CSV table of C-alpha atoms in Angstrom, one decimal:
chain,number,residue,atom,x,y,z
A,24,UNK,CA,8.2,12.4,-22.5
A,25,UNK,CA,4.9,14.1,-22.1
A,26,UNK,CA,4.1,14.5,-25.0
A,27,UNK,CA,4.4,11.3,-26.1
A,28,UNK,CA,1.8,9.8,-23.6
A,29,UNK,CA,-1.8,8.9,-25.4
A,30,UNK,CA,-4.9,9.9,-23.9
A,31,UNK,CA,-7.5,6.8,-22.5
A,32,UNK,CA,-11.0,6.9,-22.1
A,33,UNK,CA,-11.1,6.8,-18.2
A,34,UNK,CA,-11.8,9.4,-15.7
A,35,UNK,CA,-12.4,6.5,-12.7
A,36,UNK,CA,-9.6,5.7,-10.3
A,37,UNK,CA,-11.2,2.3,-8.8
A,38,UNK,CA,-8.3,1.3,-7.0
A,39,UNK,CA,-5.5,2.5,-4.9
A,40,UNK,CA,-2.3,-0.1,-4.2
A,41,UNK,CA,-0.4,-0.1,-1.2
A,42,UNK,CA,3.0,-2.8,-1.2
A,43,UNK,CA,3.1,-3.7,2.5
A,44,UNK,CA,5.6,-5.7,4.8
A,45,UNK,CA,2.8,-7.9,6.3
A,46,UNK,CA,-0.4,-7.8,4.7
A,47,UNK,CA,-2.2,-9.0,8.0
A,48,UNK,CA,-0.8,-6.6,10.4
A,49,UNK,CA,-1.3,-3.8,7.9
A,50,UNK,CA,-4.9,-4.9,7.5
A,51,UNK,CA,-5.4,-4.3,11.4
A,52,UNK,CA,-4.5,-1.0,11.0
A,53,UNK,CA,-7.0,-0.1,8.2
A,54,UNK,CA,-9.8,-1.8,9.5
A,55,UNK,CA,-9.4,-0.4,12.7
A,56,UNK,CA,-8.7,3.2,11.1
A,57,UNK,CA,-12.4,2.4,9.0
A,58,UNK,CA,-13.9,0.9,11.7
A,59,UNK,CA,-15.0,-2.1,10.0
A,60,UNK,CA,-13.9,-6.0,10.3
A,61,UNK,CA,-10.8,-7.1,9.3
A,62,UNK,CA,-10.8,-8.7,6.3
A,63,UNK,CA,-9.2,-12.1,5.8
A,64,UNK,CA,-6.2,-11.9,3.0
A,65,UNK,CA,-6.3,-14.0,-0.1
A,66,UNK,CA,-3.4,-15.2,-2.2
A,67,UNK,CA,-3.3,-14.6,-5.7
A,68,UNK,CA,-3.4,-17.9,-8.4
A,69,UNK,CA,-0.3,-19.5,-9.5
A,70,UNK,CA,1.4,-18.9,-12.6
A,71,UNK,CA,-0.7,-21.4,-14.4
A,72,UNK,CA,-4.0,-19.8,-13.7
A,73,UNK,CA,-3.2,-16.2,-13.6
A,74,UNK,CA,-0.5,-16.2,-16.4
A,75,UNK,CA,1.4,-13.3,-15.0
A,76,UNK,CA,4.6,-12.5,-16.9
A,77,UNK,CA,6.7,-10.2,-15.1
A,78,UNK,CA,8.9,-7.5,-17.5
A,79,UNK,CA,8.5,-10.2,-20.0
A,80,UNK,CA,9.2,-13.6,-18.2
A,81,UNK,CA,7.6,-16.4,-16.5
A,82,UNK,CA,7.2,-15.6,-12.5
A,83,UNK,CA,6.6,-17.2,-9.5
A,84,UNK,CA,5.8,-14.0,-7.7
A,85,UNK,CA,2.7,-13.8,-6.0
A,86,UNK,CA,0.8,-11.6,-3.5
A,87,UNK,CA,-1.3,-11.9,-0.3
A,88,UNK,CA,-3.8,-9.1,-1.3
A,89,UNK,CA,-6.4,-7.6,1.1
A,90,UNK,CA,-8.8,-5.4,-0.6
A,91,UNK,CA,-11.0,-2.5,1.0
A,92,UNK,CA,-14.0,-1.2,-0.6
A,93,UNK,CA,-14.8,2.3,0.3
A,94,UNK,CA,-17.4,3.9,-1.5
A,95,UNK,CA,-15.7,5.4,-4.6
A,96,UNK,CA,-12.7,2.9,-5.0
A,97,UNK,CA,-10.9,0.2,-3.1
A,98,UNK,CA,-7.8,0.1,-1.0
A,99,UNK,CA,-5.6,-3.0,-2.3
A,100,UNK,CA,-3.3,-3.9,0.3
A,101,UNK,CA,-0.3,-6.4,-1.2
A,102,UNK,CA,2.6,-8.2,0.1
A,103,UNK,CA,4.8,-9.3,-2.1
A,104,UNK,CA,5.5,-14.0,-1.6
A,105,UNK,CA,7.1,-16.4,-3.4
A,106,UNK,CA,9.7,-14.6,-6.2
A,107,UNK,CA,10.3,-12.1,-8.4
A,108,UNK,CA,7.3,-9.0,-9.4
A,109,UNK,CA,6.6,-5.5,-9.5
A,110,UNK,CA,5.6,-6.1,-6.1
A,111,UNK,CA,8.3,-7.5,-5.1
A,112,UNK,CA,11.1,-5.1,-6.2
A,113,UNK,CA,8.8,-2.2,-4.9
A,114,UNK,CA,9.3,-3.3,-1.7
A,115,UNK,CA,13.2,-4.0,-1.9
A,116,UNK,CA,13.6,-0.7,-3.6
A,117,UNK,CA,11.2,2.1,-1.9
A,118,UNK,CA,10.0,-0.4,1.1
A,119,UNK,CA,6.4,0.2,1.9
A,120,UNK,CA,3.8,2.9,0.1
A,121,UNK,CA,2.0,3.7,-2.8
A,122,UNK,CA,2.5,1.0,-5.3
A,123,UNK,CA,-0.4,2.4,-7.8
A,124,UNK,CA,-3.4,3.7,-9.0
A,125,UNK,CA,-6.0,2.1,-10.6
A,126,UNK,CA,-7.6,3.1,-13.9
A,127,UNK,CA,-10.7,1.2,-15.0
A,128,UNK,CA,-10.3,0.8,-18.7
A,129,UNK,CA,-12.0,-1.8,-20.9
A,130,UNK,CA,-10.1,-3.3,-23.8
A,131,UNK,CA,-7.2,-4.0,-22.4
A,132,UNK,CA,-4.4,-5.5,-25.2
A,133,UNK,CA,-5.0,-2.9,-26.8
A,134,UNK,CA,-4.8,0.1,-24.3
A,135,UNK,CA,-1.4,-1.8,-23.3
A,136,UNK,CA,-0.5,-1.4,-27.4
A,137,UNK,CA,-1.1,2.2,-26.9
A,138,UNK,CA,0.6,3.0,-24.6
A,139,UNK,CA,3.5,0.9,-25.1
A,140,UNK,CA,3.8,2.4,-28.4
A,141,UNK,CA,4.1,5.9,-26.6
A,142,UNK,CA,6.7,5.2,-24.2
A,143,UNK,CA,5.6,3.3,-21.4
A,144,UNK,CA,6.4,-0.2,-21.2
A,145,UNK,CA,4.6,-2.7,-19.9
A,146,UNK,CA,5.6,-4.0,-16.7
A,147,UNK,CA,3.6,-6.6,-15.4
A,148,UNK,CA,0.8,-8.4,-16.3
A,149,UNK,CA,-2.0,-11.4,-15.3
A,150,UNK,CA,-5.5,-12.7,-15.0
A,151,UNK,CA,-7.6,-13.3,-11.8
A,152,UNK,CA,-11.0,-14.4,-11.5
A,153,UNK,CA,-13.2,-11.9,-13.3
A,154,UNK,CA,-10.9,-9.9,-14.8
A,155,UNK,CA,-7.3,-9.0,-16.2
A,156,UNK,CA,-4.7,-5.8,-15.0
A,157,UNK,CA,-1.8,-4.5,-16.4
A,158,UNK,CA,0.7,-2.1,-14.5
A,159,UNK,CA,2.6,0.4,-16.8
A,160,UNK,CA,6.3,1.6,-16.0
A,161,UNK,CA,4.9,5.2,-16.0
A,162,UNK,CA,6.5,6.3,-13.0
A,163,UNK,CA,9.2,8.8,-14.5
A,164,UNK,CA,6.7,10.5,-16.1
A,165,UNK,CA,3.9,10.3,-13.9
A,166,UNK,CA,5.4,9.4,-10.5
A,167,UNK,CA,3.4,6.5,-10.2
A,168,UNK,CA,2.6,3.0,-11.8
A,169,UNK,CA,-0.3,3.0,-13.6
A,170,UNK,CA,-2.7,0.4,-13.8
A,171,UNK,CA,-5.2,-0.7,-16.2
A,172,UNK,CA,-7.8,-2.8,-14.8
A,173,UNK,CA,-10.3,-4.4,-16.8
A,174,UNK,CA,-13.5,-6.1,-14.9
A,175,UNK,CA,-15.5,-8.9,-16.3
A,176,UNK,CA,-18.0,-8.7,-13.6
A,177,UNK,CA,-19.0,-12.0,-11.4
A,178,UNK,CA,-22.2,-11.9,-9.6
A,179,UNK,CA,-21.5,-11.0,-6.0
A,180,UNK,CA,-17.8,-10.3,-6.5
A,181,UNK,CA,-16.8,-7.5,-4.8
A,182,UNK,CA,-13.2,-7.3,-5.1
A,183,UNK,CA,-13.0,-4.8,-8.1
B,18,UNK,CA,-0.4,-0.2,17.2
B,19,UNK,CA,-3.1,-1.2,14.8
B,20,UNK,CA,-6.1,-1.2,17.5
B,21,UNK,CA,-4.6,1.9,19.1
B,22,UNK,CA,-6.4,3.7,15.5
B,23,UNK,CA,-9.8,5.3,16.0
B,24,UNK,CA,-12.2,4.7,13.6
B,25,UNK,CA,-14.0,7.9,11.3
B,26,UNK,CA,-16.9,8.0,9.5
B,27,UNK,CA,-15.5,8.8,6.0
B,28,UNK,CA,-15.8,6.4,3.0
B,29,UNK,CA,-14.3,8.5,0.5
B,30,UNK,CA,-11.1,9.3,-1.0
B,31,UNK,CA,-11.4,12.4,-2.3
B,32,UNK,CA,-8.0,13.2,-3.9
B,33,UNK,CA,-4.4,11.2,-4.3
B,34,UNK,CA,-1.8,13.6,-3.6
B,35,UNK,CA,1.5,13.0,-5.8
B,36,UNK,CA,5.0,15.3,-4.5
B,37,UNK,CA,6.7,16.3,-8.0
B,38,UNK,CA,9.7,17.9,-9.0
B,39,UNK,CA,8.2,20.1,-11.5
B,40,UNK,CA,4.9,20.5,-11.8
B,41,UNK,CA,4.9,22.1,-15.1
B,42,UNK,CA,6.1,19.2,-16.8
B,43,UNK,CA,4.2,16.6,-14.9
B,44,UNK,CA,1.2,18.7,-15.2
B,45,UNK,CA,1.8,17.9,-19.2
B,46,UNK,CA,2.2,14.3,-18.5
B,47,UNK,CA,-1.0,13.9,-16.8
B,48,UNK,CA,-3.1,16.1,-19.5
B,49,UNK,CA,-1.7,13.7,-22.4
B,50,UNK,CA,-2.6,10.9,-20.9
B,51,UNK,CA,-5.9,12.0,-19.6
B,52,UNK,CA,-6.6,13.9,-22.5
B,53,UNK,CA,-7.1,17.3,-21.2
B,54,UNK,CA,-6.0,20.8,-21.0
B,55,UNK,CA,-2.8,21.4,-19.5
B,56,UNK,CA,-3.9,23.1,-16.3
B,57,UNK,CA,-2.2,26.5,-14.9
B,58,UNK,CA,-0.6,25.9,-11.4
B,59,UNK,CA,-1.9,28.0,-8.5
B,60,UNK,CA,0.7,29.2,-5.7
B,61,UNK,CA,-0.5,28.2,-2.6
B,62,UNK,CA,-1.0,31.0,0.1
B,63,UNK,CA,1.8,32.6,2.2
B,64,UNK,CA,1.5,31.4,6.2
B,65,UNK,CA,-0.3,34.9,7.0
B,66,UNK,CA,-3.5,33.7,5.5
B,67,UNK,CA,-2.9,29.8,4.8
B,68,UNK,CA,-2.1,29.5,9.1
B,69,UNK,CA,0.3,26.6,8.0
B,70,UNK,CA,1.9,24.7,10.2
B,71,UNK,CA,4.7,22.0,9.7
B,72,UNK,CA,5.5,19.9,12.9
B,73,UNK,CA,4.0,22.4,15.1
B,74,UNK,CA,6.2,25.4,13.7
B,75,UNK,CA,4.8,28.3,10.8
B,76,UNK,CA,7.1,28.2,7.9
B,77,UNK,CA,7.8,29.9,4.8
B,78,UNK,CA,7.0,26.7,2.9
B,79,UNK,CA,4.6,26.7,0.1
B,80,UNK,CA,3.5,24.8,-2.9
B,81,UNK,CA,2.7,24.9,-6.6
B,82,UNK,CA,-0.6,23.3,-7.0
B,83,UNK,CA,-2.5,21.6,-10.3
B,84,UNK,CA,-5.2,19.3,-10.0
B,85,UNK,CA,-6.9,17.2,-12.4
B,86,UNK,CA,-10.5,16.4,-11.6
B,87,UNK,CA,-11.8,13.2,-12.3
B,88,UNK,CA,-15.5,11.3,-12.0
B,89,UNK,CA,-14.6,10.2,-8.5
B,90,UNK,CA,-11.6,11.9,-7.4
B,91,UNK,CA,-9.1,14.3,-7.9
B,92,UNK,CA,-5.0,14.0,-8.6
B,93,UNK,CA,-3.2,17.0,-7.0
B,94,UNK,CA,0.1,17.3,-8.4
B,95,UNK,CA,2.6,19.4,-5.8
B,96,UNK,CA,5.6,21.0,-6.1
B,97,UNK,CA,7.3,22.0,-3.2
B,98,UNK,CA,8.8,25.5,-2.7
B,99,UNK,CA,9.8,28.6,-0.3
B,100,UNK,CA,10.7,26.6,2.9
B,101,UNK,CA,10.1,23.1,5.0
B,102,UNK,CA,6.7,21.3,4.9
B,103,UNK,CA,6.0,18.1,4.2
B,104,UNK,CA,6.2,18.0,0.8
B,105,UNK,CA,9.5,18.9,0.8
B,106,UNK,CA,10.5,16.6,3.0
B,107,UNK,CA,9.0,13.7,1.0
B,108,UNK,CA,10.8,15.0,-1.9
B,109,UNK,CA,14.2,15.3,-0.1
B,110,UNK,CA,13.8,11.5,1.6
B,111,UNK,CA,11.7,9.5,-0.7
B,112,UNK,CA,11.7,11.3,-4.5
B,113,UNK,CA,8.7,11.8,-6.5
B,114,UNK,CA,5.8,9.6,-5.6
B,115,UNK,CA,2.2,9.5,-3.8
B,116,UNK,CA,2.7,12.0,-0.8
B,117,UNK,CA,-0.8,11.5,0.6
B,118,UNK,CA,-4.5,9.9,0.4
B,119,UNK,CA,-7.5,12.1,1.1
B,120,UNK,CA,-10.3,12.2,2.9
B,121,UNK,CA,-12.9,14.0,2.9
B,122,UNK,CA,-14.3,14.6,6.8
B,123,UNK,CA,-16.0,17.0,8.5
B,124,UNK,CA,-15.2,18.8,12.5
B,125,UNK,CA,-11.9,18.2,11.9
B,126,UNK,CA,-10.3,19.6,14.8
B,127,UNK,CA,-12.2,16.8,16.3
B,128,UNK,CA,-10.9,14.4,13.8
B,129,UNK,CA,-7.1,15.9,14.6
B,130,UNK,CA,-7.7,15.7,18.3
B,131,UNK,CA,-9.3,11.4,18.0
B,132,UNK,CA,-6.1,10.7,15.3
B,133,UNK,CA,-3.6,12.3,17.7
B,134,UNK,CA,-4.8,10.7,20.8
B,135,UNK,CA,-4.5,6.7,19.2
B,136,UNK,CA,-1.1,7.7,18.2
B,137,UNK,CA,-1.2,9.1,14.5
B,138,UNK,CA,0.3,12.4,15.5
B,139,UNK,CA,-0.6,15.6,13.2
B,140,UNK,CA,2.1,16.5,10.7
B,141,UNK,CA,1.0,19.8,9.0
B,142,UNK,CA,-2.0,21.7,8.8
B,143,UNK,CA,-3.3,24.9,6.8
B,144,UNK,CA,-6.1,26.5,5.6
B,145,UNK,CA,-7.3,26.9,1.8
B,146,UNK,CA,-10.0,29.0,0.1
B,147,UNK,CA,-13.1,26.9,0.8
B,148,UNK,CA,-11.5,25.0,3.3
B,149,UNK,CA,-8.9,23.3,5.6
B,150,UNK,CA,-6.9,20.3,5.5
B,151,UNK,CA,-4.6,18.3,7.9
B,152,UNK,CA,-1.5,15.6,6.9
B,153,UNK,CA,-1.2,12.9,10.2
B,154,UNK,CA,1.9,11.3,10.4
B,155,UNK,CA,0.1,7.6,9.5
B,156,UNK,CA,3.0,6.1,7.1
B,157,UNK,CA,4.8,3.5,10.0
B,158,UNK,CA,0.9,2.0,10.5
B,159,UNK,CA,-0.5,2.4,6.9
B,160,UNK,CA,2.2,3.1,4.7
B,161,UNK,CA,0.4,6.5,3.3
B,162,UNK,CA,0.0,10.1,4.8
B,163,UNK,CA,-3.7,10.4,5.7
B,164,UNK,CA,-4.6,13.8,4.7
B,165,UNK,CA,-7.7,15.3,6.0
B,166,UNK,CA,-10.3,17.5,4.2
B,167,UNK,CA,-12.7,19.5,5.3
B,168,UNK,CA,-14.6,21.9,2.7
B,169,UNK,CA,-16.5,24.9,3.2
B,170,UNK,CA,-17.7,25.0,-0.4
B,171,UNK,CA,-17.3,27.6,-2.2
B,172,UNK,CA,-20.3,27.8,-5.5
B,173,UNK,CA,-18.3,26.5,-8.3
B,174,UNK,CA,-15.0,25.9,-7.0
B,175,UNK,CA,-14.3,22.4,-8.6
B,176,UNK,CA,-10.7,22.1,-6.6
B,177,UNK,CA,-12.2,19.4,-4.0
């Protein structure tokens, strides 16, 4: 399996995921780890704004995401509403932690094609304002989700 | 338990720490995808000079190291071996995954002592060349070991 993994342009982890159990309570604890105000959580679009397709299909999984920016990267906190997504399952199968790591890539159909083509599917994918993210099912081989976020910057927006 | 966290000054995650099950080969994964050099593991040093301590007690256990440095972080792949530590134990209970989040402080006896006393209590500690570190027992609060890391640097040692 190593081997068959391609190489991608980017050296910058701009994000680190954690699945949670309760986004608000887990927010308390990080802001009051940081020392900083607690952000207030925001809930991601529905299916027919942020197209997510989840292993293929149609979802009504969303997230309640708080987001942290420290000064290198972000801290993405998510818990997992409405039905089935990678979130979700994370949750049900290894309960809170780690969900991913966040690569910033640009051009992102086709670093999906990549690495698809070398044997890591494509898990879950969608849109949100100012950008678009893909998670890879790289976590035999790299012990971790991968994913590929790719930024259209809006004035102002912080959240990348 | 969320305002029983002090706050501390650091901004930066200076490493994601991922427990594997054989370095070697994940160590290939990695430099595939990230287009690299497969780095050579490094042994981490017996309890005589690394002072380690796991839940208060020395052990025997050790680590095989390899990191991969990155624009704004590093990814520290570690193997577990020779004894009890924390890796370990995160292998044993949870499989391969992200073991820990670092950052980087300073005075971190200090830090130890402020963590301890709101109720994240110190999980394992050590020394390295160049430096010392410290796991606290954060996962029921944030869902992540905090590690702490404090560097004495060393002129071009890269491994922080």
């Amino acid at each position: 399996m190593a081997n068959s993994l391609t190489s991608f342009s980017s050296r910058v982890v701009c994000q680190i995921g954690l699945v949670v159990r309760d986004v608000e309570k887990s927010a308390r604890a990080y802001a009051a780890l940081l020392g900083v105000d607690v952000p207030a959580w925001v809930l991601t679009a529905p299916e027919e704004k942020s197209h997510i397709r989840y292993r293929g299909q149609t979802t009504q999984g969303r997230a309640k995401i708080v987001i942290f920016q420290l000064d290198n990267l972000s801290l993405e906190l998510i818990e997992p509403v409405g039905g089935p997504s990678t979130w979700q399952e994370f949750l049900q199968t290894q309960g809170e932690g780690v969900h991913h790591i966040a690569f910033r890539i640009q051009g992102i159909d086709e670093q999906i094609a990549s690495l698809e083509a070398k044997g890591l599917p494509l898990l879950q994918r969608g849109d949100f304002t100012g950008g678009r993210y893909a998670y890879m099912d790289s976590v035999a081989p790299l012990g971790v989700i991968l994913e590929l976020l790719e930024s259209q910057p809006v004035p102002g927006d912080k959240s990348l």
